[in-house]
PDB file of C-alpha atoms (C1' of nucleotides) in Angstrom:
ATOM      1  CA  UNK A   1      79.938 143.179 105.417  1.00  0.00           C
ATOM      2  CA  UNK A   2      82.620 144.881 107.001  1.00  0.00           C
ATOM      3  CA  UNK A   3      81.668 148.242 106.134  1.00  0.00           C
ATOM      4  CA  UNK A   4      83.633 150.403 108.129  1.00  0.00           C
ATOM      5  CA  UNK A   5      84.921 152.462 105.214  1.00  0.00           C
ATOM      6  CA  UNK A   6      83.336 155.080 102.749  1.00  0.00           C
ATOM      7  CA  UNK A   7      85.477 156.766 100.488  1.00  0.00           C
ATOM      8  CA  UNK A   8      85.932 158.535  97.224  1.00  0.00           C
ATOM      9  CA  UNK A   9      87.524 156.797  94.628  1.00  0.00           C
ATOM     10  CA  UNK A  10      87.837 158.860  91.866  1.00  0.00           C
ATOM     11  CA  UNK A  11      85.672 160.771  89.226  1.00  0.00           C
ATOM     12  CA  UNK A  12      83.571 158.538  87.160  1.00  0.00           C
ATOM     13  CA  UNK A  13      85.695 159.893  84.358  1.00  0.00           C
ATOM     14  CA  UNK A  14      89.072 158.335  85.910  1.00  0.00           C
ATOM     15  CA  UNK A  15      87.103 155.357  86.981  1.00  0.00           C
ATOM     16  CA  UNK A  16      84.373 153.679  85.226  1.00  0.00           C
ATOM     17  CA  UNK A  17      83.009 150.676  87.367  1.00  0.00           C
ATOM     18  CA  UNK A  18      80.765 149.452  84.895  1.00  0.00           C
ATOM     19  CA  UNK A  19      83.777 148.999  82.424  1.00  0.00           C
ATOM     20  CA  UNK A  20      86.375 148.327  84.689  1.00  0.00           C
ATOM     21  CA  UNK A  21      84.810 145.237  86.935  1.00  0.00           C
ATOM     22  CA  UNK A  22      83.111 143.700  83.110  1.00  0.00           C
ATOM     23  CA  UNK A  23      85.739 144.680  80.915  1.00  0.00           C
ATOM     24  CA  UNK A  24      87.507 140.702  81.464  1.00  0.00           C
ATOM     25  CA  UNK A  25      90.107 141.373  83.920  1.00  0.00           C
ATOM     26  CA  UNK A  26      88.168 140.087  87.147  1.00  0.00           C
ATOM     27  CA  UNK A  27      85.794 137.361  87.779  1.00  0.00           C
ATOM     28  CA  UNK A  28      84.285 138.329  91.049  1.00  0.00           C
ATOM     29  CA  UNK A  29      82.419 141.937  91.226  1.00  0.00           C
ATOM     30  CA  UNK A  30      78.984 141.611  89.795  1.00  0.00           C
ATOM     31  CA  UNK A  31      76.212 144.561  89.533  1.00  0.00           C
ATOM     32  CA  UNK A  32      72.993 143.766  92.110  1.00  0.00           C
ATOM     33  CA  UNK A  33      71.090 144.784  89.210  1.00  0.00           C
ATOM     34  CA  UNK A  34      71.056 148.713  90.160  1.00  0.00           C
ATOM     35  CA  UNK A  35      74.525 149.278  89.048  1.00  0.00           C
ATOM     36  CA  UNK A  36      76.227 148.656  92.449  1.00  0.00           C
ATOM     37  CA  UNK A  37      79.221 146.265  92.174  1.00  0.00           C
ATOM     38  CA  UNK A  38      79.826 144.009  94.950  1.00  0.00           C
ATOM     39  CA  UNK A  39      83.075 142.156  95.303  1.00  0.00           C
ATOM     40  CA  UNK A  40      85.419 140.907  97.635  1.00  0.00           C
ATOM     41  CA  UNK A  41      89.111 141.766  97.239  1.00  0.00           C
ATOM     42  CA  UNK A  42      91.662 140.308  99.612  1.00  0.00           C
ATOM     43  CA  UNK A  43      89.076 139.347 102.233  1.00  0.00           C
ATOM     44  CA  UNK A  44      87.750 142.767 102.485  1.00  0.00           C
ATOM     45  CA  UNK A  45      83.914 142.939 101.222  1.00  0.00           C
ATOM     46  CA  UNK A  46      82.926 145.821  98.955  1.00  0.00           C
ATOM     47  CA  UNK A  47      80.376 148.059  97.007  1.00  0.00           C
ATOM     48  CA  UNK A  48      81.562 150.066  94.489  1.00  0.00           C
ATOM     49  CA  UNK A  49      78.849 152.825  92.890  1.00  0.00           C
ATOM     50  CA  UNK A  50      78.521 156.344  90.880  1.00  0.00           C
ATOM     51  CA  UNK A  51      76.693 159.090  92.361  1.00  0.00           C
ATOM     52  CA  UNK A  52      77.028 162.485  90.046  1.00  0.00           C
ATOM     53  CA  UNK A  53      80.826 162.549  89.074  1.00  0.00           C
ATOM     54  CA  UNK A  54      82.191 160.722  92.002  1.00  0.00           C
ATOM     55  CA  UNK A  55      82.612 157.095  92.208  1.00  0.00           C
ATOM     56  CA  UNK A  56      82.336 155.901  95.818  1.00  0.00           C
ATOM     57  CA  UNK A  57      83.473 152.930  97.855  1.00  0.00           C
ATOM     58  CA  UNK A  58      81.751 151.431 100.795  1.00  0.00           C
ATOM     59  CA  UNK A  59      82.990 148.040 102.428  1.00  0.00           C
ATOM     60  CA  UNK A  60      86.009 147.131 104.563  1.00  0.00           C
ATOM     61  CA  UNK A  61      89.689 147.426 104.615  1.00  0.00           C
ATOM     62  CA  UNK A  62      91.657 150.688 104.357  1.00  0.00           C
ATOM     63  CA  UNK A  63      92.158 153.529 101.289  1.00  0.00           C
ATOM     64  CA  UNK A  64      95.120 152.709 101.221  1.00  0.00           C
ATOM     65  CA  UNK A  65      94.370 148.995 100.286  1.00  0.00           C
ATOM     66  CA  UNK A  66      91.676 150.508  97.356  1.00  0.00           C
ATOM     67  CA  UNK A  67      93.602 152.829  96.193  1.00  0.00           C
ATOM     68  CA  UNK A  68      96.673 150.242  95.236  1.00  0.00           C
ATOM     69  CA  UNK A  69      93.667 147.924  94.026  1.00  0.00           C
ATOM     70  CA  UNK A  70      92.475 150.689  91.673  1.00  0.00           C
ATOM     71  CA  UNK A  71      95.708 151.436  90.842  1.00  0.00           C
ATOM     72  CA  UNK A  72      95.026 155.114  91.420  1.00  0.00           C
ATOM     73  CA  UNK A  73      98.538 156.395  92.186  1.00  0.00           C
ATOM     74  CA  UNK A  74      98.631 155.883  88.077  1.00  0.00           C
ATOM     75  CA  UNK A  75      97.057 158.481  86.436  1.00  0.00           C
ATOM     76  CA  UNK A  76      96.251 156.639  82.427  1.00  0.00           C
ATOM     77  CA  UNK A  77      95.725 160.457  80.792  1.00  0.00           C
ATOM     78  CA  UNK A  78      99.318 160.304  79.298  1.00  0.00           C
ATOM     79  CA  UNK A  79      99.234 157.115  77.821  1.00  0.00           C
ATOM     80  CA  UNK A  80      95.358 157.281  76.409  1.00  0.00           C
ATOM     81  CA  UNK A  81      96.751 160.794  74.936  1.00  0.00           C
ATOM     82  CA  UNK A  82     100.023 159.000  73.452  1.00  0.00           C
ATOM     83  CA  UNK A  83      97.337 155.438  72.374  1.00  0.00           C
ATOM     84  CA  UNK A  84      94.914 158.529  70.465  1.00  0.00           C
ATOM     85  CA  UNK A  85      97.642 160.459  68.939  1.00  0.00           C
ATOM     86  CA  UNK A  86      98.119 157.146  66.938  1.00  0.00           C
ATOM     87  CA  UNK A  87      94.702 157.604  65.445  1.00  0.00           C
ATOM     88  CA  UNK A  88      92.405 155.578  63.775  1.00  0.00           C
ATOM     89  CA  UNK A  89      91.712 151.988  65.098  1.00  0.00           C
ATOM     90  CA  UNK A  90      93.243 152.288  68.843  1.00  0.00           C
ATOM     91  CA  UNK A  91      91.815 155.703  68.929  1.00  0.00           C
ATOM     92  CA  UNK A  92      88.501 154.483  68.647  1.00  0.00           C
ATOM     93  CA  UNK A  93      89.391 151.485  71.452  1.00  0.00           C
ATOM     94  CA  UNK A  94      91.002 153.996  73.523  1.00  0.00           C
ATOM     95  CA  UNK A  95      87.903 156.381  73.394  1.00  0.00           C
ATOM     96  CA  UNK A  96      85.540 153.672  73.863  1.00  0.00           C
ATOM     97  CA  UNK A  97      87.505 151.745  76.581  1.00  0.00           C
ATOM     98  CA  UNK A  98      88.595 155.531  78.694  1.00  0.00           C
ATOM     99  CA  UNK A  99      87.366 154.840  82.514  1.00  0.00           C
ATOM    100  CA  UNK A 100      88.505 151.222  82.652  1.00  0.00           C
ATOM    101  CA  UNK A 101      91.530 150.529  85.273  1.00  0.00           C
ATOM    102  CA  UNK A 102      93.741 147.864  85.409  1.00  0.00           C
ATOM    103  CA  UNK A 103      93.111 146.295  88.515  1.00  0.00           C
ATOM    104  CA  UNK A 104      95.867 145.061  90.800  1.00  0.00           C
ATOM    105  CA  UNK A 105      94.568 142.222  91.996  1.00  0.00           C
ATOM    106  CA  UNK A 106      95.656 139.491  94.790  1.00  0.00           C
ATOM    107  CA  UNK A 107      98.511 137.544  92.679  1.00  0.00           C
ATOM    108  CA  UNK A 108      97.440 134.009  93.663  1.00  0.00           C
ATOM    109  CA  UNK A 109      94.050 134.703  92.955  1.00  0.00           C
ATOM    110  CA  UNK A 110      95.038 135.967  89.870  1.00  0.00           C
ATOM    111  CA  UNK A 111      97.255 133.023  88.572  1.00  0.00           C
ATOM    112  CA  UNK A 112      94.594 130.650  89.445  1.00  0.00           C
ATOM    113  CA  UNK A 113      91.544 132.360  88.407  1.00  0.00           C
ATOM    114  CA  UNK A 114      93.282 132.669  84.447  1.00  0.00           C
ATOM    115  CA  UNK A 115      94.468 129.445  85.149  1.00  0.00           C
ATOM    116  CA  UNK A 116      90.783 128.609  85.354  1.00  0.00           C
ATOM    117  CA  UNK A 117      90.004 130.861  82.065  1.00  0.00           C
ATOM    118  CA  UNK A 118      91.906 129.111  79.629  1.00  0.00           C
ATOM    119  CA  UNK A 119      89.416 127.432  76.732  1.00  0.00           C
ATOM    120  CA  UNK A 120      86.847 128.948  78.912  1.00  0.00           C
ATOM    121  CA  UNK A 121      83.696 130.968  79.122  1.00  0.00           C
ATOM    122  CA  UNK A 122      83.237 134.149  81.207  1.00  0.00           C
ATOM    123  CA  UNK A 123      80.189 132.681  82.829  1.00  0.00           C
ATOM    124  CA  UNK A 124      81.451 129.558  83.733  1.00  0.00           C
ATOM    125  CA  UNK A 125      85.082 130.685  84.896  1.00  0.00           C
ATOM    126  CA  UNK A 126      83.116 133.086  87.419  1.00  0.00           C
ATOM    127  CA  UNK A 127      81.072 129.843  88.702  1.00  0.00           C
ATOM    128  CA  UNK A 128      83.754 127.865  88.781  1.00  0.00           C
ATOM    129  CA  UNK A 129      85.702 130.789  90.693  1.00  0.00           C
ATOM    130  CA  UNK A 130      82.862 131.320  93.191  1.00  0.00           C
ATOM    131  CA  UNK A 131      82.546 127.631  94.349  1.00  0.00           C
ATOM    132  CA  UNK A 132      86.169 127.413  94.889  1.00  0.00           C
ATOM    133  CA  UNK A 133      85.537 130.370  97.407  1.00  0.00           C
ATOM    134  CA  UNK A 134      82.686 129.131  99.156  1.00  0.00           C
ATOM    135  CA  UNK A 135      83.891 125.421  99.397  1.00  0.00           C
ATOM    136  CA  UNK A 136      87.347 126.963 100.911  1.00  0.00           C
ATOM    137  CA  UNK A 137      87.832 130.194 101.373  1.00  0.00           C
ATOM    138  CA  UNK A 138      87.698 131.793 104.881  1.00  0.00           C
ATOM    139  CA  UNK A 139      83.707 133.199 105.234  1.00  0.00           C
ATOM    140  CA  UNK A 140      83.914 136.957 105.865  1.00  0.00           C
ATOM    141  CA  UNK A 141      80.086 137.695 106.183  1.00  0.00           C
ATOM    142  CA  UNK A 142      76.596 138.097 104.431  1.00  0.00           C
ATOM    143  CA  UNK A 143      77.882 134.742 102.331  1.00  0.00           C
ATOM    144  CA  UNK A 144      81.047 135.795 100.878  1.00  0.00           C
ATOM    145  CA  UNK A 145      83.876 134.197 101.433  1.00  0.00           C
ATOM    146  CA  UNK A 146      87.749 135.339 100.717  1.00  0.00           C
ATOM    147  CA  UNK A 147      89.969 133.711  97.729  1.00  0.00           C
ATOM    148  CA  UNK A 148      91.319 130.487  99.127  1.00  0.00           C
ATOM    149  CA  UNK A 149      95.113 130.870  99.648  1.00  0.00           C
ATOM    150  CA  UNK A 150      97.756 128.622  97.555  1.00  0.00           C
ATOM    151  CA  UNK A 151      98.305 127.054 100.982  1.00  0.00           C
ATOM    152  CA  UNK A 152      94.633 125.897 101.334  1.00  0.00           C
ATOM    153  CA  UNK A 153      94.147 124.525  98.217  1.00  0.00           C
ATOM    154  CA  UNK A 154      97.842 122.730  98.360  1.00  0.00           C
ATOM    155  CA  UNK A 155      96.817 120.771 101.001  1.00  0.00           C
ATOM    156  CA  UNK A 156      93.884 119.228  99.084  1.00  0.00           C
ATOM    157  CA  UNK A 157      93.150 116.102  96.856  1.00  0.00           C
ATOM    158  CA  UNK A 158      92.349 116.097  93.141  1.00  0.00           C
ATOM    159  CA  UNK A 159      89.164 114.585  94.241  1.00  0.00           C
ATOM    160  CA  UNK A 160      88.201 117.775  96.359  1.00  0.00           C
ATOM    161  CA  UNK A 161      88.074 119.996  93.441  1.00  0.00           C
ATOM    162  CA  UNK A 162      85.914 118.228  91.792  1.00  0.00           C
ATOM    163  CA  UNK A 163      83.005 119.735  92.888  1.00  0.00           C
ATOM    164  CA  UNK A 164      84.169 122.713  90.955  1.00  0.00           C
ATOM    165  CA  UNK A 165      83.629 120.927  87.440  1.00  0.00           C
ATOM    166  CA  UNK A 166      86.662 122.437  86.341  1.00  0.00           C
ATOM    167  CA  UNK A 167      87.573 119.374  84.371  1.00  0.00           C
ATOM    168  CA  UNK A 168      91.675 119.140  83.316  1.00  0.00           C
ATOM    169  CA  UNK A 169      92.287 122.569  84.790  1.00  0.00           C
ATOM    170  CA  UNK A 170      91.773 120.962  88.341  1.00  0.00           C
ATOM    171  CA  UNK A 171      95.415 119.264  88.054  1.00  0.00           C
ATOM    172  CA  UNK A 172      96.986 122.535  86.929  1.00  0.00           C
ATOM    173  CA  UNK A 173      95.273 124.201  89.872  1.00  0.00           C
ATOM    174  CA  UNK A 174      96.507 121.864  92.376  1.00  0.00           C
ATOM    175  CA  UNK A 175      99.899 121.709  90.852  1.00  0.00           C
ATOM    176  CA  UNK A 176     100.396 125.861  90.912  1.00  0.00           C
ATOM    177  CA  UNK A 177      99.124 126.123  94.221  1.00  0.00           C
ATOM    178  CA  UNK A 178     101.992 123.783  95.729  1.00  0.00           C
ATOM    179  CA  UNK A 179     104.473 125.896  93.651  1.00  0.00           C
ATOM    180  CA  UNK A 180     103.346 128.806  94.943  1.00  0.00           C
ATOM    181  CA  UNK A 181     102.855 127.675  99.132  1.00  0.00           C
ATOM    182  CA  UNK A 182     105.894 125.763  98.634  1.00  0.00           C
ATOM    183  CA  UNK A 183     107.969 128.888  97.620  1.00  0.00           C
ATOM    184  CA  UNK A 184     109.098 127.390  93.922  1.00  0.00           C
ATOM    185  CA  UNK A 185     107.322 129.977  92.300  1.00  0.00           C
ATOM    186  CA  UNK A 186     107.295 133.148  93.987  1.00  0.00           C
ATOM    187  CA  UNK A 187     104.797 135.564  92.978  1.00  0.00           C
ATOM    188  CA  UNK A 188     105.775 138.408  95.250  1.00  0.00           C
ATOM    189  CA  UNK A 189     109.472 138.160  93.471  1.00  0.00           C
ATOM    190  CA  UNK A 190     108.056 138.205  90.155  1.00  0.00           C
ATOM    191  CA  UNK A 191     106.143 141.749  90.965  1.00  0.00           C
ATOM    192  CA  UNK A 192     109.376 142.748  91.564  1.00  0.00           C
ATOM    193  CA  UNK A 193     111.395 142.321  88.886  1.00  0.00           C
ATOM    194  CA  UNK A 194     111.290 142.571  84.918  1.00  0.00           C
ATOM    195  CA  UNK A 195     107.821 141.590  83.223  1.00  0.00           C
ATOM    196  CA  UNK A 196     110.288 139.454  80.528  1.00  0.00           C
ATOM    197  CA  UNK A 197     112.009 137.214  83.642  1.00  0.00           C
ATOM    198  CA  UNK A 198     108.266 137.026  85.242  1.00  0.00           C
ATOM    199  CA  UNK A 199     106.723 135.608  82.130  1.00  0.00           C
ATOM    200  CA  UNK A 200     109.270 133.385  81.620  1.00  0.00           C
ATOM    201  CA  UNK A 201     109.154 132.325  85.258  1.00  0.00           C
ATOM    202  CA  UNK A 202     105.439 131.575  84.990  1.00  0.00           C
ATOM    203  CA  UNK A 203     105.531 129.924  81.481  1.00  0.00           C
ATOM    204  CA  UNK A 204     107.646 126.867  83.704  1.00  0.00           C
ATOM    205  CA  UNK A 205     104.222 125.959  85.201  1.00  0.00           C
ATOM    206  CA  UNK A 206     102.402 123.389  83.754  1.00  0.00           C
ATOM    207  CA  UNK A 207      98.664 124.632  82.034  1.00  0.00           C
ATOM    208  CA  UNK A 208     100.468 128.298  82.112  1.00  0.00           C
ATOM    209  CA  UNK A 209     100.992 129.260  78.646  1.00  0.00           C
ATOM    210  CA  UNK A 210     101.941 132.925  77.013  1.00  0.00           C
ATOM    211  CA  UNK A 211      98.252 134.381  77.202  1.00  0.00           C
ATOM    212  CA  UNK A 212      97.762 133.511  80.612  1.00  0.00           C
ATOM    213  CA  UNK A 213     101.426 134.067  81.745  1.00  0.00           C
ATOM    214  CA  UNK A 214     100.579 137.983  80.620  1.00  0.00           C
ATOM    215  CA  UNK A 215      97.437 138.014  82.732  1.00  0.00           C
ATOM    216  CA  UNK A 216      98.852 137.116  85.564  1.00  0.00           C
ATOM    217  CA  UNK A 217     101.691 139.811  84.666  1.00  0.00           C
ATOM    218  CA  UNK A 218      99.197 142.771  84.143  1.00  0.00           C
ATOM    219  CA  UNK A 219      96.365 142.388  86.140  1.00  0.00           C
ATOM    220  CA  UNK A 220      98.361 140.412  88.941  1.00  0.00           C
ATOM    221  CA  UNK A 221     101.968 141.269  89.081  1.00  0.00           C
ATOM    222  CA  UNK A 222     101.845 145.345  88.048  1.00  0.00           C
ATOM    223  CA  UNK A 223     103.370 144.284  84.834  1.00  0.00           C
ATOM    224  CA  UNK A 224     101.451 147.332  83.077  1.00  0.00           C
ATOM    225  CA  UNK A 225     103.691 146.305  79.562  1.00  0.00           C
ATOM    226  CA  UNK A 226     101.588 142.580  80.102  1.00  0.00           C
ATOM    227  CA  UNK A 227     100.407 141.948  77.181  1.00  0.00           C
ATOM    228  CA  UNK A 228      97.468 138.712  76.605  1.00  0.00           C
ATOM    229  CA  UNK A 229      96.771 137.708  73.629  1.00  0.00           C
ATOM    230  CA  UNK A 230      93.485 135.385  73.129  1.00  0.00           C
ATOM    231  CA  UNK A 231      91.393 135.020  70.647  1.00  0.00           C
ATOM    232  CA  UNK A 232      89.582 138.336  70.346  1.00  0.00           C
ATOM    233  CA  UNK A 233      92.965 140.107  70.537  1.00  0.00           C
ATOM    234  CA  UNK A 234      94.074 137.635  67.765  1.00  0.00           C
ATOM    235  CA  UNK A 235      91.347 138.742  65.467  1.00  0.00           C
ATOM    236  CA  UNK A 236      91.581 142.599  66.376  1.00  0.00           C
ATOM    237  CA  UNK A 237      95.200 142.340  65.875  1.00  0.00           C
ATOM    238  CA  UNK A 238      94.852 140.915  62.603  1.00  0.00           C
ATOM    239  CA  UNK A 239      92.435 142.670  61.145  1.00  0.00           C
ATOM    240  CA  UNK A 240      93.368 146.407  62.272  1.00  0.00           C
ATOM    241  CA  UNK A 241      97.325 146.429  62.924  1.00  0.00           C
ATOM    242  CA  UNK A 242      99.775 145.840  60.435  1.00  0.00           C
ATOM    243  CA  UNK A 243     101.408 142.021  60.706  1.00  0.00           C
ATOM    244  CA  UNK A 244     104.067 141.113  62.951  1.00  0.00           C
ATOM    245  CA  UNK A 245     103.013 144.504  65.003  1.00  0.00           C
ATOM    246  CA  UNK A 246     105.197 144.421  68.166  1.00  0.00           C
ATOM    247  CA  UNK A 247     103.127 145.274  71.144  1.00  0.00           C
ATOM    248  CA  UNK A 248     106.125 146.525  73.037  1.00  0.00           C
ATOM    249  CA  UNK A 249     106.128 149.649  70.549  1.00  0.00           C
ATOM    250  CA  UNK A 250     103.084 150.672  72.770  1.00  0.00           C
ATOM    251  CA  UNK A 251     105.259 150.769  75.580  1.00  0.00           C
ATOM    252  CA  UNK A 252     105.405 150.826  79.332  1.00  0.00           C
ATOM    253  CA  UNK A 253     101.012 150.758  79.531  1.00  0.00           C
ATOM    254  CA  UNK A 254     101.421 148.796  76.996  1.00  0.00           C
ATOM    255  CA  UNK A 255      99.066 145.921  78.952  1.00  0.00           C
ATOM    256  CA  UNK A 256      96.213 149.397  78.971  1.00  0.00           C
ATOM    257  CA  UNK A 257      95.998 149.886  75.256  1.00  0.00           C
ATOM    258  CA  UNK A 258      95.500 145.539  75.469  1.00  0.00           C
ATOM    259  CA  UNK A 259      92.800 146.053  77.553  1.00  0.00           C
ATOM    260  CA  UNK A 260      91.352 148.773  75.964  1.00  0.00           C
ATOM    261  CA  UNK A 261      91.443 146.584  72.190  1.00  0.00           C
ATOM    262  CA  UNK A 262      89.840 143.847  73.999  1.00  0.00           C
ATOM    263  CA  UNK A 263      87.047 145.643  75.412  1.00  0.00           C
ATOM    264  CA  UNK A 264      86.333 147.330  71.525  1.00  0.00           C
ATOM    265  CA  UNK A 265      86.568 144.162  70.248  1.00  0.00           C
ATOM    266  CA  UNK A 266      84.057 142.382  72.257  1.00  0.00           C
ATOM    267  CA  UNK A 267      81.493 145.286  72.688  1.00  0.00           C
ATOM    268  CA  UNK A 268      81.336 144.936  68.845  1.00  0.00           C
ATOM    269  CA  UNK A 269      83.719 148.028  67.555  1.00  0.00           C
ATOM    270  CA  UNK A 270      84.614 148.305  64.135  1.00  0.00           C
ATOM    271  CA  UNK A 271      87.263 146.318  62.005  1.00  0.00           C
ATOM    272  CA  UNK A 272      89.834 146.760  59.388  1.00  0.00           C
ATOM    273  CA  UNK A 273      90.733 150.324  60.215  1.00  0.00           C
ATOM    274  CA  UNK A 274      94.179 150.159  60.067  1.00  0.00           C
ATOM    275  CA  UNK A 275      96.392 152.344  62.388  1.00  0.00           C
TER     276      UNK A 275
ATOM    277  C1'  DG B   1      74.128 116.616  67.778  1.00  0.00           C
ATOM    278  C1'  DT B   2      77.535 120.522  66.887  1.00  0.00           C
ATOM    279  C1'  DC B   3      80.141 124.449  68.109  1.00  0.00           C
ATOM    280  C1'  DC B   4      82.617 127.378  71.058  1.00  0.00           C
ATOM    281  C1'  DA B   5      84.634 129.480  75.235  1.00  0.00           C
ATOM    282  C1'  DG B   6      90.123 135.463  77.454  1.00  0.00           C
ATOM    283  C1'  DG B   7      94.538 127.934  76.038  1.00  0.00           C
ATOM    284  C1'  DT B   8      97.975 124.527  76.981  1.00  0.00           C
ATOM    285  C1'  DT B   9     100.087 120.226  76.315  1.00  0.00           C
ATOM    286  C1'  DT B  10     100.962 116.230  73.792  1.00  0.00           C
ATOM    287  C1'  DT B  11     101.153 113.883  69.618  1.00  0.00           C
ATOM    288  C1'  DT B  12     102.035 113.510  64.867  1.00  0.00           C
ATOM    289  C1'  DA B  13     103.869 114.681  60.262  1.00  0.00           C
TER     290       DA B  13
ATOM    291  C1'  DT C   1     108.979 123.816  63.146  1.00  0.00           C
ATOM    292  C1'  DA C   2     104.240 123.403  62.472  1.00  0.00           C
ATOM    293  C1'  DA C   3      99.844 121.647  62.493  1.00  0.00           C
ATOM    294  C1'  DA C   4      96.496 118.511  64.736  1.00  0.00           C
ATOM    295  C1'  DA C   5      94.471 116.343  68.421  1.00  0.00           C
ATOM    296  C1'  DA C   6      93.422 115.798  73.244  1.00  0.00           C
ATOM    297  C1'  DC C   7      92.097 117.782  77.389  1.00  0.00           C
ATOM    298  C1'  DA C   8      86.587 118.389  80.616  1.00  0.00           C
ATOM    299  C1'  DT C   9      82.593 121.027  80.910  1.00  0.00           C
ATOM    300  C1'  DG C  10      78.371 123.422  79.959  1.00  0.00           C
ATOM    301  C1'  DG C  11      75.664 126.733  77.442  1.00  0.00           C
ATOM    302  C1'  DA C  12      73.934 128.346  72.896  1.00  0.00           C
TER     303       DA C  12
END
DNA sequence: GTCCAGGTTTTTA
DNA sequence: TAAAAACATGGA
């Protein structure tokens, strides 16, 4: 590992690890078992770890590169204030989900990897995810290997992915990857303009529907008004918010208070609270 | 054997 | 327009 860098991150308070890197958003940090995250993020190698109040960083790259993946020019006090004020049901997600950060990850990686989610288990999405990086991404060191670009995986047959058992999701992989190496789908212009003309840009792909459209949005286009909608957001939606609620009356971290529901939901909070 | 997993597409009524 | 069914796979 590359570990050139050690930094400070933030204040465990800002920046829960724990929550952030398990709360669904990302497929490849995983805890050696002592509560040190390792992870790779745009082929720099990483450990991510709380001692006291701080939460530090060790592993390669440049703070400027973690602190745009952290997304720590943002600060989320605001918004959890405005998501508490509402009371009752987001309160409670908002309290229990405080610490997480939506990550702002590599946008290939991030198409293909929810791409890979859909009908899916967290388990097997990350297995399926980590043999697609060791059969072709670049190696960087100790084992790990970097996110194979769009290019990369372009260039291959149907018949190389199957190794990953990703089943029908291997044609949708193959077919985003040539629209994004080829330039018909440009993610880069898509972080730049409205979340509404990105979505719709994305829903043109084929196996890109409007959940994972709005992942790609949030956690891989700064979208923060993204918005996913699965199955556990189905069921906390419709058993704690009144019907035909309008996620855009969140507003602009609209994609936060998302994650925030999602991560109550499936650590088990409470139901039928109504806001 | 059955059911389900951070869905999407195709088919059918 | 809406509801089924099909799509691959593996773990519970």
């Amino acid at each position: 590992m590359d570990k050139l860098l050690e930094i400070r991150l933030a204040s465990t308070q800002e920046l829960d690890p724990k929550k952030t890197f398990e709360c669904g958003q990302c497929f490849r940090w995983e805890d050696d078992g002592s509560g040190v995250y390792r992870g790779v993020v745009r082929g720099h190698a990483a450990q991510v770890e709380t001692q006291g109040d701080d939460v530090i960083l060790r592993g390669g790259g440049d703070a400027a590169l973690w602190h745009d993946y952290f997304d720590l020019s943002n600060n989320y006090s605001a918004a959890n204030t405005q998501f508490c004020a509402r009371g009752g049901y987001l309160a409670d997600c908002t309290s229990a989900g405080a610490g997480i950060r939506i990550l702002r990850q590599e946008r290939w990686e991030t198409l293909c990897s929810f791409i890979i989610s859909q009908c899916n288990n967290i388990p097997r999405i990350k297995k399926i995810i980590l043999t697609l990086c060791r059969l072709y991404g670049e190696p960087i060191s100790d084992g790990l290997f970097a996110f194979p670009s769009a290019e990369r995986i372009a260039s291959l047959s149907e018949a190389k992915l199957e190794p990953l058992r990703s089943g029908y999701r291997a044609a949708y992989i193959l077919s985003a990857a040539r629209e994004v190496s080829s330039g018909s789908v440009d993610l880069d212009a898509l972080s730049a303009c409205g979340r509404d003309e990105a979505v719709a840009k994305l829903l043109e792909m084929s196996g890109v529907g409007k959940k994972v459209a709005n992942c790609v949005a949030l956690y891989g286009l700064n979208h923060m008004s993204g918005f996913p909608i699965d199955t556990w957001m189905k069921r906390a939606l419709r058993e704690n918010f009144p019907p035909n609620f309008d996620p855009d009356t969140l507003g602009e971290f609209a994609g936060l208070a998302q994650q925030y529901i999602f991560y109550y939901a499936r650590s088990g909070g409470a139901r039928n609270e109504r806001i």
